[in-house]
Coordinates of C-alpha atoms in Angstrom, one line a residue:
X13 CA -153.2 -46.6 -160.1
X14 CA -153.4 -45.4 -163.8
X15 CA -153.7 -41.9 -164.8
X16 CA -156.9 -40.4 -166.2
X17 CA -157.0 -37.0 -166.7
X18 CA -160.7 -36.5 -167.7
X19 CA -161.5 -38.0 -163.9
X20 CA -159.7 -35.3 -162.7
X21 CA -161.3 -31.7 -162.3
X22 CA -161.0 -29.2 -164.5
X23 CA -163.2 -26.1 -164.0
X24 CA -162.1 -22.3 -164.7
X25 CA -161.6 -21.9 -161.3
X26 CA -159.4 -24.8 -160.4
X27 CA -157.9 -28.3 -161.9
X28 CA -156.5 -31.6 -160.2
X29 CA -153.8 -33.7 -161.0
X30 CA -151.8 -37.1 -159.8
X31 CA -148.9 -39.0 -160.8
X32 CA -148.1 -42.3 -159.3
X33 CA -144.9 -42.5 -161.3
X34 CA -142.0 -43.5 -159.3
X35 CA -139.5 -41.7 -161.3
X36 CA -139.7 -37.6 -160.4
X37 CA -138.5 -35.7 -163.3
X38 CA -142.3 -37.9 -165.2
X39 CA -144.5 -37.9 -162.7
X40 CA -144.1 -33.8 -162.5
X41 CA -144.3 -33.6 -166.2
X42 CA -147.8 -35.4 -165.9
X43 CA -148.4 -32.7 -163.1
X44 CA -147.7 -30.1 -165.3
X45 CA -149.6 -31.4 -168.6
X46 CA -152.5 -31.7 -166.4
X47 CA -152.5 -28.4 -164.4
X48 CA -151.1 -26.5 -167.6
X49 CA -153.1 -23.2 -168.2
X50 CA -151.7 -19.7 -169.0
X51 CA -154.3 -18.7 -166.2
X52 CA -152.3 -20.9 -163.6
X53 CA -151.8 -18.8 -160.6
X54 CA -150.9 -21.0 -157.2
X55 CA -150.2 -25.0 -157.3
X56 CA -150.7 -27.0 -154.0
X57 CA -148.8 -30.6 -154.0
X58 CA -148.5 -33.6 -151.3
X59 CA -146.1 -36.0 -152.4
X60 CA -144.7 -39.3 -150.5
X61 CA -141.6 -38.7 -148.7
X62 CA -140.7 -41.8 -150.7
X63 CA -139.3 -39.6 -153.3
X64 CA -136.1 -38.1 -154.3
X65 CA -136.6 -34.8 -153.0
X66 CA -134.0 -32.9 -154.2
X67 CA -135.0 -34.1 -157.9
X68 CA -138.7 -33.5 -157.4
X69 CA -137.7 -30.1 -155.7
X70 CA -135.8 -29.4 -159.1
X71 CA -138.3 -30.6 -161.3
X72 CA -141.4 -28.6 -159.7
X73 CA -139.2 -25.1 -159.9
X74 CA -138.1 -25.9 -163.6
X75 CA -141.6 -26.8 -164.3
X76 CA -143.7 -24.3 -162.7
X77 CA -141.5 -21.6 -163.7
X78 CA -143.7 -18.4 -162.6
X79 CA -146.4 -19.8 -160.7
X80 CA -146.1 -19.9 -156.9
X81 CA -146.0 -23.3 -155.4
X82 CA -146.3 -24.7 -152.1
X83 CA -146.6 -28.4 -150.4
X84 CA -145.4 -31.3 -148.1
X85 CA -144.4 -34.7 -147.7
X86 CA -147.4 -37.1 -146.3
X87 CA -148.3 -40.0 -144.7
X88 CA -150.7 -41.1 -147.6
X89 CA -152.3 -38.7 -149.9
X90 CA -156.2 -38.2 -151.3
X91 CA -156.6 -37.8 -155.0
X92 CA -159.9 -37.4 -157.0
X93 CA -159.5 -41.1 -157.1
X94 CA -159.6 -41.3 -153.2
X95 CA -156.5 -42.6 -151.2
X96 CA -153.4 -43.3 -152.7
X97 CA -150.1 -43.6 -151.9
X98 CA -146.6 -43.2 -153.0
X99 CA -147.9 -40.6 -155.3
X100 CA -148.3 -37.1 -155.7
X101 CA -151.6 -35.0 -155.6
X102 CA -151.8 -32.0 -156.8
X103 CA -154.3 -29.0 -157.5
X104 CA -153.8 -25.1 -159.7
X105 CA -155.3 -22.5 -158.8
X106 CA -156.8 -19.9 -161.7
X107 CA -155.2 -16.2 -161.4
X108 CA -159.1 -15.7 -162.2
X109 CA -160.6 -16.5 -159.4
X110 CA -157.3 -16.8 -156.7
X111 CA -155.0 -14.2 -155.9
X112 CA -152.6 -16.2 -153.6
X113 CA -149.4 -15.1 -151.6
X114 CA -147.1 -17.3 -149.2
X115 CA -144.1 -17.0 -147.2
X116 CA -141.8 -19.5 -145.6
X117 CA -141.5 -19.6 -141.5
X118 CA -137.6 -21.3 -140.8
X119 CA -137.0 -19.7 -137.2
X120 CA -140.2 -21.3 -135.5
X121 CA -138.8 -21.3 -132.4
X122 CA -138.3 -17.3 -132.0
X123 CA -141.7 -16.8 -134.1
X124 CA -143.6 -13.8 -132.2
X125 CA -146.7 -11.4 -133.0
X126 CA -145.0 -8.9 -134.1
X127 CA -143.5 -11.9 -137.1
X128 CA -147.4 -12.8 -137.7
X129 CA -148.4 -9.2 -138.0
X130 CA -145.9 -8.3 -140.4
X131 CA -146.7 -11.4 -142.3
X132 CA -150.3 -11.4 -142.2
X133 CA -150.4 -7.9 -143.5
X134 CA -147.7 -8.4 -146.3
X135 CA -150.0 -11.6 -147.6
X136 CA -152.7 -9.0 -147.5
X137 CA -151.1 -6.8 -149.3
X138 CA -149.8 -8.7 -152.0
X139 CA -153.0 -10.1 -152.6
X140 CA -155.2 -6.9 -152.7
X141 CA -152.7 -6.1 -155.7
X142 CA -154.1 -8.6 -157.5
X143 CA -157.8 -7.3 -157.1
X144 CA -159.5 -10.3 -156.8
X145 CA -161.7 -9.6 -153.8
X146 CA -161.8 -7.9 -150.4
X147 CA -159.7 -9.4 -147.8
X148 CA -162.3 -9.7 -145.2
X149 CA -164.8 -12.2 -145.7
X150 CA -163.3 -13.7 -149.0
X151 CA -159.7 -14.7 -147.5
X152 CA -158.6 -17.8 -145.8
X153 CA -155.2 -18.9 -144.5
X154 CA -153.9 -22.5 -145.3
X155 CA -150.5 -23.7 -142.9
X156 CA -148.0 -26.6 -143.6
X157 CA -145.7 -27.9 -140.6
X158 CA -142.8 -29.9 -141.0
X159 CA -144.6 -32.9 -138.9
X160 CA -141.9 -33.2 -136.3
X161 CA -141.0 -30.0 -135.4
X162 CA -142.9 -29.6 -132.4
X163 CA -143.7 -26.1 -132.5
X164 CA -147.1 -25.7 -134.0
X165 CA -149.3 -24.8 -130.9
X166 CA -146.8 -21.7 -130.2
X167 CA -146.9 -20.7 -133.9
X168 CA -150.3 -21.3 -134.0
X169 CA -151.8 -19.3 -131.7
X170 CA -149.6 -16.7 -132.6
X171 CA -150.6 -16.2 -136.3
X172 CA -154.2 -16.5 -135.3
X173 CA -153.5 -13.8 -133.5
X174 CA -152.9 -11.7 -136.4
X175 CA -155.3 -13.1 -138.6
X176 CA -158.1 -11.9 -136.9
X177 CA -161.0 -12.7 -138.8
X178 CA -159.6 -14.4 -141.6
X179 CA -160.3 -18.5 -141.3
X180 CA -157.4 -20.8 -140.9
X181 CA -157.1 -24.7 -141.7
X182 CA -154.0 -26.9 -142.2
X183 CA -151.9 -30.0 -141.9
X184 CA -148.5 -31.3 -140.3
X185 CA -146.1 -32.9 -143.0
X186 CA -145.7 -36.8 -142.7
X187 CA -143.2 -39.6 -144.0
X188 CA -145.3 -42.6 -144.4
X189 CA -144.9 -43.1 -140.3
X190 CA -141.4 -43.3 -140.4
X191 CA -141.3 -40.4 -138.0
X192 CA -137.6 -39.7 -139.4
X193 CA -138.0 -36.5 -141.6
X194 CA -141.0 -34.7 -142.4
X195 CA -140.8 -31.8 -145.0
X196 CA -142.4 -28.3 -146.4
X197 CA -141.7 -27.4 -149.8
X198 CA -142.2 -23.7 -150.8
X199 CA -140.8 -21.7 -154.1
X200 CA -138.0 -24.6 -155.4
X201 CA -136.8 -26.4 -151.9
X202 CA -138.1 -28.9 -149.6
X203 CA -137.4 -27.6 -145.9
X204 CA -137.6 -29.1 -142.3
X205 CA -138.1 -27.4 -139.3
X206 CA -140.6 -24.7 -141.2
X207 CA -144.0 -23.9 -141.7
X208 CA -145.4 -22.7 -145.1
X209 CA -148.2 -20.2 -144.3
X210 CA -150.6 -18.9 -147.4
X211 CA -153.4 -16.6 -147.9
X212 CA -155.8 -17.4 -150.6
X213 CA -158.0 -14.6 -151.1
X214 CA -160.7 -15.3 -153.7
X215 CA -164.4 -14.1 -155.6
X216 CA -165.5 -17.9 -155.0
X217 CA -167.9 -19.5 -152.1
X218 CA -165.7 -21.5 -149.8
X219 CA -166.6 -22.9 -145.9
X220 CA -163.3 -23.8 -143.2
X221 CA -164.5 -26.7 -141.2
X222 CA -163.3 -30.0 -139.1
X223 CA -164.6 -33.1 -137.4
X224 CA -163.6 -35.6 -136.1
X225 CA -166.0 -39.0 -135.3
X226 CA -164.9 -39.8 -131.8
X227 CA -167.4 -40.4 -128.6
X228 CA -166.4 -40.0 -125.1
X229 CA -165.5 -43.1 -122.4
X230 CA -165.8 -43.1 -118.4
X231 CA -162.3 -43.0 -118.1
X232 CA -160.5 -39.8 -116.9
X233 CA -157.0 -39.5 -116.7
X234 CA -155.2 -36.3 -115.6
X235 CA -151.1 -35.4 -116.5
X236 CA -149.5 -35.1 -113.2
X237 CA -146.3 -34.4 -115.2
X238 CA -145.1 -33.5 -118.4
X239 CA -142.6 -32.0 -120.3
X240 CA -144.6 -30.1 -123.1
X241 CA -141.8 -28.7 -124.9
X242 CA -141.0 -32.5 -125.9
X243 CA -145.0 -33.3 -126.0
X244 CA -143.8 -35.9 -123.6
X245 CA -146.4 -37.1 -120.8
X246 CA -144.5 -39.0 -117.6
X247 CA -147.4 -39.6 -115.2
X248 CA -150.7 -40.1 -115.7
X249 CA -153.3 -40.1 -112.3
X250 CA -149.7 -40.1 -110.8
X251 CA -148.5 -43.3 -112.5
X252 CA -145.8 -44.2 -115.0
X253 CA -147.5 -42.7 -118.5
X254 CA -147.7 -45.7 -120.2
X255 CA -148.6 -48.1 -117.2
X256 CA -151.7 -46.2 -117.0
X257 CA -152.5 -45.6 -120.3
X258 CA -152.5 -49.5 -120.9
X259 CA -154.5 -49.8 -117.6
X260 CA -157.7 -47.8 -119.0
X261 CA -157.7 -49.1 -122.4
X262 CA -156.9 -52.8 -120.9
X263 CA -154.0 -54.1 -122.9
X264 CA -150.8 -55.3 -121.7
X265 CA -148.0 -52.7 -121.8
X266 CA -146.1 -54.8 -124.1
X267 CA -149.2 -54.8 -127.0
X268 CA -149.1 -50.9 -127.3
X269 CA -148.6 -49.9 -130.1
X270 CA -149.9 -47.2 -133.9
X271 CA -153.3 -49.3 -134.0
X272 CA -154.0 -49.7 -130.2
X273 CA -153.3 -45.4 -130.0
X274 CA -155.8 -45.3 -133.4
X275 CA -158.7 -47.0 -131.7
X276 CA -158.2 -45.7 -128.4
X277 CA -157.3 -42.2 -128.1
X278 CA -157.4 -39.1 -125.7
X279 CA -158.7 -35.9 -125.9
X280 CA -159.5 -32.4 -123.5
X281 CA -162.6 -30.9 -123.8
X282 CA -163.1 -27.8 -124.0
X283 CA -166.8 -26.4 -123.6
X284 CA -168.8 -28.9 -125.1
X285 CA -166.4 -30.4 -127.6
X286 CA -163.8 -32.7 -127.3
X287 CA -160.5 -32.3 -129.6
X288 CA -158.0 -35.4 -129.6
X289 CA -154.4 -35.1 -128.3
X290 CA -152.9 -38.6 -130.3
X291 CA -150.1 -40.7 -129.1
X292 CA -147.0 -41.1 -131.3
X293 CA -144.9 -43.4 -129.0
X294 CA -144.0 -45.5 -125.5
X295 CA -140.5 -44.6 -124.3
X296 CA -138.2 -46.4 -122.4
X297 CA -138.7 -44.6 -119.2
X298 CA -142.7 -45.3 -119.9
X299 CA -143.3 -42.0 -121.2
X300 CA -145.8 -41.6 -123.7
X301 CA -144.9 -38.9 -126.4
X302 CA -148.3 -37.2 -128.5
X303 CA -148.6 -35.4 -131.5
X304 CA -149.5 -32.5 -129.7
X305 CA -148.5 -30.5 -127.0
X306 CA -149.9 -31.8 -123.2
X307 CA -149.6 -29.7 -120.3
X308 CA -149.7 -30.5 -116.8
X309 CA -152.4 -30.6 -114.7
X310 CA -155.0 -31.2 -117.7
X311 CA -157.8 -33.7 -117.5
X312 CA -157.6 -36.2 -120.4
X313 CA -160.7 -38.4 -121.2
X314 CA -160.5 -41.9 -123.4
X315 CA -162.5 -41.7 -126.5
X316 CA -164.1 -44.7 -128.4
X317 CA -164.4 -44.6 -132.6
X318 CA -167.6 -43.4 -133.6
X319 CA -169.2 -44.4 -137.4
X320 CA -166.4 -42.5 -139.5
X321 CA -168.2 -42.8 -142.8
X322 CA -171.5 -41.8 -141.9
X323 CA -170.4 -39.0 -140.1
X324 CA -168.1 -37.8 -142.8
X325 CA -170.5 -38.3 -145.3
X326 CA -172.9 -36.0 -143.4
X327 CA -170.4 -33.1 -142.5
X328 CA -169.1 -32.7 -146.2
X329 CA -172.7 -33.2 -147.3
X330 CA -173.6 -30.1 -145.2
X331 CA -171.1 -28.1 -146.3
X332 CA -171.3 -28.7 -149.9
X333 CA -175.1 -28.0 -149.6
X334 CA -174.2 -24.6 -147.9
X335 CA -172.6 -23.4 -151.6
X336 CA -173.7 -22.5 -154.8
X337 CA -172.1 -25.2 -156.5
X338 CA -169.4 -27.4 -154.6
X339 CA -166.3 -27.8 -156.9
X340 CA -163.9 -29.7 -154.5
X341 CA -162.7 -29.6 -151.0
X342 CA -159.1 -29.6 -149.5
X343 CA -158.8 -31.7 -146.9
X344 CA -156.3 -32.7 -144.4
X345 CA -156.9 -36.0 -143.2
X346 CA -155.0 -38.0 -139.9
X347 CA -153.2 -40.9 -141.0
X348 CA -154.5 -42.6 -137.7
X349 CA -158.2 -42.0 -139.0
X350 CA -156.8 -43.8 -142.3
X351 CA -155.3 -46.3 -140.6
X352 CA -158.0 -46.5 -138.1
X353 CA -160.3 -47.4 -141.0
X354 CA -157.8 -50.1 -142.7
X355 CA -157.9 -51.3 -139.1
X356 CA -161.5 -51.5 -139.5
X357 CA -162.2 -52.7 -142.6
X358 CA -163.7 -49.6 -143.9
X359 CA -160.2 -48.3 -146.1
X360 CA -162.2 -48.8 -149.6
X361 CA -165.7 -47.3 -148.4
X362 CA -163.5 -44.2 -147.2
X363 CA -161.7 -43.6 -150.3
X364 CA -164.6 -43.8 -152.2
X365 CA -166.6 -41.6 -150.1
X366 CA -163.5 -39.0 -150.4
X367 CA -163.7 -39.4 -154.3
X368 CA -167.6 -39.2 -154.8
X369 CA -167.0 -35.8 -152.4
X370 CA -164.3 -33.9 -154.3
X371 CA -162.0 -34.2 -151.7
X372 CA -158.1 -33.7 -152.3
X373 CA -155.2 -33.4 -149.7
X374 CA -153.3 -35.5 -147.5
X375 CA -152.5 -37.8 -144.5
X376 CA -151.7 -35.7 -141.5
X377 CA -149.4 -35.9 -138.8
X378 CA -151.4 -33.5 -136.8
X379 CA -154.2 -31.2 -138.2
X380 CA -154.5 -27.2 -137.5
X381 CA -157.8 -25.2 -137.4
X382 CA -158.4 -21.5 -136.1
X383 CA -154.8 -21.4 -133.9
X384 CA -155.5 -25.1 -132.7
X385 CA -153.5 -27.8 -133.2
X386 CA -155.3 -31.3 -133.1
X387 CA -155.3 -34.5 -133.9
X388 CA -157.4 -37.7 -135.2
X389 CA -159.7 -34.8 -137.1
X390 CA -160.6 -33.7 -140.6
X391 CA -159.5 -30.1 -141.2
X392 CA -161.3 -28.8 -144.8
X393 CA -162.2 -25.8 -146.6
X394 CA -164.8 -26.9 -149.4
X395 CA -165.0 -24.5 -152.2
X396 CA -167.5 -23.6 -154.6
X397 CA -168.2 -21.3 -157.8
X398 CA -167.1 -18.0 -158.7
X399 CA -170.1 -15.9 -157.4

């Protein structure tokens, strides 16, 4: 992948950048030269875990100086020029148009309401001082997990809690599925075992959304027992997890595996809508552990891949129509829906379909939207003009 700036987006409101240089301390200086602007106010990265970290920790704080900065490690990131990886993606934020605040969660574990109150309200506040825009109706909260920490659906519905009104989208860290360590990064260091959370309050049009493209099968299969604080399923219709699983989807136990999970996952519906609950791994007890959290007693139903391009092309159509004038959209993105479309075939009509659609973000490990935690989805905001 070569580097050219003038494909990249450069409006008052907000610039991209990428570097697919392996060496750290260059590949943030072509961050830099790209995103430079004395109007630079908030910079939003998603880097491979490939990386030195502790270099390109040191790099981005020496850098970006006095600009808050937040990001993650991925499993694959989206540039303007579609899917990349090994790279870092990157957009800045105009003190224009965004006044942005962030914190840094480390104690996940003990996170309560009375944490996401006082957070939500200091983000507030430290945003209204830049007197950009009301908080209410012109805010929205973005959230970085470190992917393997296994606490997002308790901090989750916690800090939607406070948030109240305020619309909320966001991604779980990867490491190129090493499933070893995941990482945040937020104001100099890369962190595990922590969430970033940040407000972005702003005078431009922006939508929150997410999709996912998968249709429902006969098959039914309900967790007879789990252990949810490990996201571990041991029974399924009162069978070994994985026995079962391999049962429905008709595969020997033996051919399980990151591609059969991608074409063939679960999900619990909830009203009308169905929102996936993906599989990381078999154990050796014949387990199955997810992304997400499964309780017992829940009704799971097998899901089939719908047309993932068309679909995607509709949904970002319809919300770019829905503003002024569309000027990109964050997205995060499941690394099984990527590797679902390698799988597939479809990898190069994807990425392309990401880059003619402004979109820039990452590979999930598991995405977040309004205090749920889901995966095998799209979770966006797409932005527009300064109105």
């Amino acid at each position: 992948m070569t580097i050219e700036s003038s494909q990249n987006i450069s409006q008052p409101e907000l610039r991209t950048a990428f570097s697919s240089d392996r060496n750290e301390l260059r590949a943030v200086e072509q961050l830099y030269q790209q995103l430079n602007g004395s109007d630079l106010n908030f910079v939003l990265f998603f880097c491979s875990a490939e990386y030195d970290l502790e270099t390109l920790a040191d790099a981005m704080q020496q850098q970006f100086k006095d600009v808050l900065v937040a990001g993650c490690t991925t499993a694959g990131e989206i540039t303007v020029e579609g899917y990349a990886q090994g790279c870092i993606s990157a957009v800045g934020f105009s003190r224009e148009a965004f006044a942005v605040s962030g914190v840094l969660i480390e104690s996940l574990d003990h996170f309560n309401f009375y944490d996401a109150q006082g957070i939500v309200q200091d983000l507030s506040e430290r945003c209204m001082e830049q007197q950009i825009a009301p908080i209410k109706d012109h805010s929205f909260a973005l959230t970085l997990f470190d992917g393997l920490s296994t606490q997002e659906e308790k901090v989750l519905i916690t800090l939607d809690s406070a948030l109240g009104s305020i619309p909320h989208f966001g991604g779980s860290a990867g490491d190129d599925i090493c499933l070893a360590n995941t990482h945040v990064y937020f104001n100099g260091a890369f962190h595990t075992d922590a969430a970033v959370i940040i407000l972005v309050n702003t005078s431009c049009e922006f939508r929150v959304f997410s999709g996912h493209h998968m249709e429902s099968r006969d098959s039914k299969l309900v967790v007879t027992e789990a252990d949810s604080d490990q996201r571990r399923v041991l029974e399924l219709n009162a069978e070994p997890a994985a026995l079962e699983y391999a049962r429905v989807v008709g595969l020997p136990l033996e051919e399980l595996n990151h591609h059969v999970f991608a074409l063939n996952p679960i999900a619990v519906r909830i009203g009308e809508e169905y929102f996936i609950r993906s599989i990381q791994s078999v154990n050796d007890d014949l387990s199955l552990t997810f992304y997400c959290a499964v309780e017992n007693g829940i009704v799971l139903t097998l899901m089939q891949p719908g047309e993932m391009a068309p679909l995607l092309d509709q949904q970002l159509t319809r919300e770019e129509n829905a503003l002024g004038e569309h000027l990109l959209t964050l997205g995060c993105d499941c690394f099984l829906r990527r590797l679902e479309a390698e799988l597939r075939g479809e990898s190069e009509q994807i990425s392309d379909l990401m880059r003619r659609h402004r979109v820039v973000g990452f590979n999930t490990y598991g995405e977040q939207v309004d205090g749920m935690h889901i995966n095998q989805t799209f979770t966006a905001v797409a932005i527009g003009r300064k109105v």
